[in-house]
CSV table of C-alpha atoms in Angstrom, one decimal:
chain,number,residue,atom,x,y,z
A,1,MET,CA,-17.4,7.0,19.8
A,2,THR,CA,-16.6,7.4,16.4
A,3,THR,CA,-15.1,4.1,14.1
A,4,GLN,CA,-12.6,5.3,11.6
A,5,GLN,CA,-12.9,3.7,8.2
A,6,THR,CA,-9.7,1.6,7.3
A,7,VAL,CA,-8.6,0.2,3.9
A,8,LYS,CA,-6.9,-3.1,3.7
A,9,ILE,CA,-4.2,-3.4,0.8
A,10,GLN,CA,-1.8,-6.1,-0.3
A,11,LEU,CA,1.5,-6.5,-2.2
A,12,VAL,CA,1.0,-8.2,-5.3
A,13,ARG,CA,4.3,-6.9,-7.4
A,14,SER,CA,8.0,-6.7,-6.2
A,15,PRO,CA,9.0,-3.1,-6.2
A,16,ILE,CA,12.5,-4.4,-7.2
A,17,GLY,CA,13.4,-2.0,-10.4
A,18,THR,CA,10.8,0.4,-9.9
A,19,LYS,CA,11.6,4.0,-8.6
A,20,GLU,CA,12.9,4.7,-5.5
A,21,SER,CA,10.0,6.9,-4.5
A,22,HIS,CA,7.6,4.3,-5.3
A,23,ARG,CA,9.6,1.7,-3.3
A,24,ALA,CA,9.5,4.2,-0.2
A,25,THR,CA,5.8,4.1,-0.6
A,26,VAL,CA,5.7,0.5,-0.3
A,27,ARG,CA,7.4,0.8,2.7
A,28,GLY,CA,5.6,3.6,4.3
A,29,LEU,CA,2.6,1.7,3.8
A,30,GLY,CA,3.9,-0.7,6.0
A,31,LEU,CA,4.3,-3.8,3.3
A,32,ARG,CA,7.4,-5.9,2.9
A,33,LYS,CA,7.4,-9.1,1.3
A,34,ILE,CA,5.1,-10.0,-1.6
A,35,ARG,CA,1.5,-10.8,-0.4
A,36,SER,CA,2.1,-9.1,2.9
A,37,THR,CA,-1.1,-7.0,3.8
A,38,SER,CA,-1.6,-3.6,5.8
A,39,GLU,CA,-4.6,-2.2,7.3
A,40,LEU,CA,-4.6,1.4,7.4
A,41,VAL,CA,-6.8,4.5,8.2
A,42,ASP,CA,-8.7,5.7,4.9
A,43,THR,CA,-7.5,9.0,4.7
A,44,PRO,CA,-6.6,11.2,1.4
A,45,GLU,CA,-3.0,10.9,2.3
A,46,VAL,CA,-3.1,7.0,2.3
A,47,ARG,CA,-5.2,6.9,-0.8
A,48,GLY,CA,-2.9,9.3,-2.8
A,49,MET,CA,-0.1,6.5,-1.8
A,50,ILE,CA,-2.1,3.4,-2.9
A,51,ASN,CA,-2.7,5.7,-6.4
A,52,LYS,CA,0.8,6.1,-6.7
A,53,ILE,CA,1.7,2.3,-6.7
A,54,SER,CA,-1.5,1.1,-7.6
A,55,TYR,CA,0.5,-1.6,-10.2
A,56,LEU,CA,2.0,-3.0,-7.3
A,57,VAL,CA,-0.7,-3.4,-4.8
A,58,ARG,CA,-4.6,-4.5,-4.5
A,59,VAL,CA,-7.2,-3.4,-2.4
A,60,LEU,CA,-8.7,-6.3,-0.4
């Protein structure tokens, strides 16, 4: 049985005042409020989403 790598991210800045696509990316990653965390499977798609909003999140 193989275990998939995961990445844990935390929202550290508010998406208010950012582009609509960036707000949608935050929601797509499962983040709602500031300091909320989400643990996702580490895939190239998720990494791309994190890179897009890197100024709003922190990788834990």
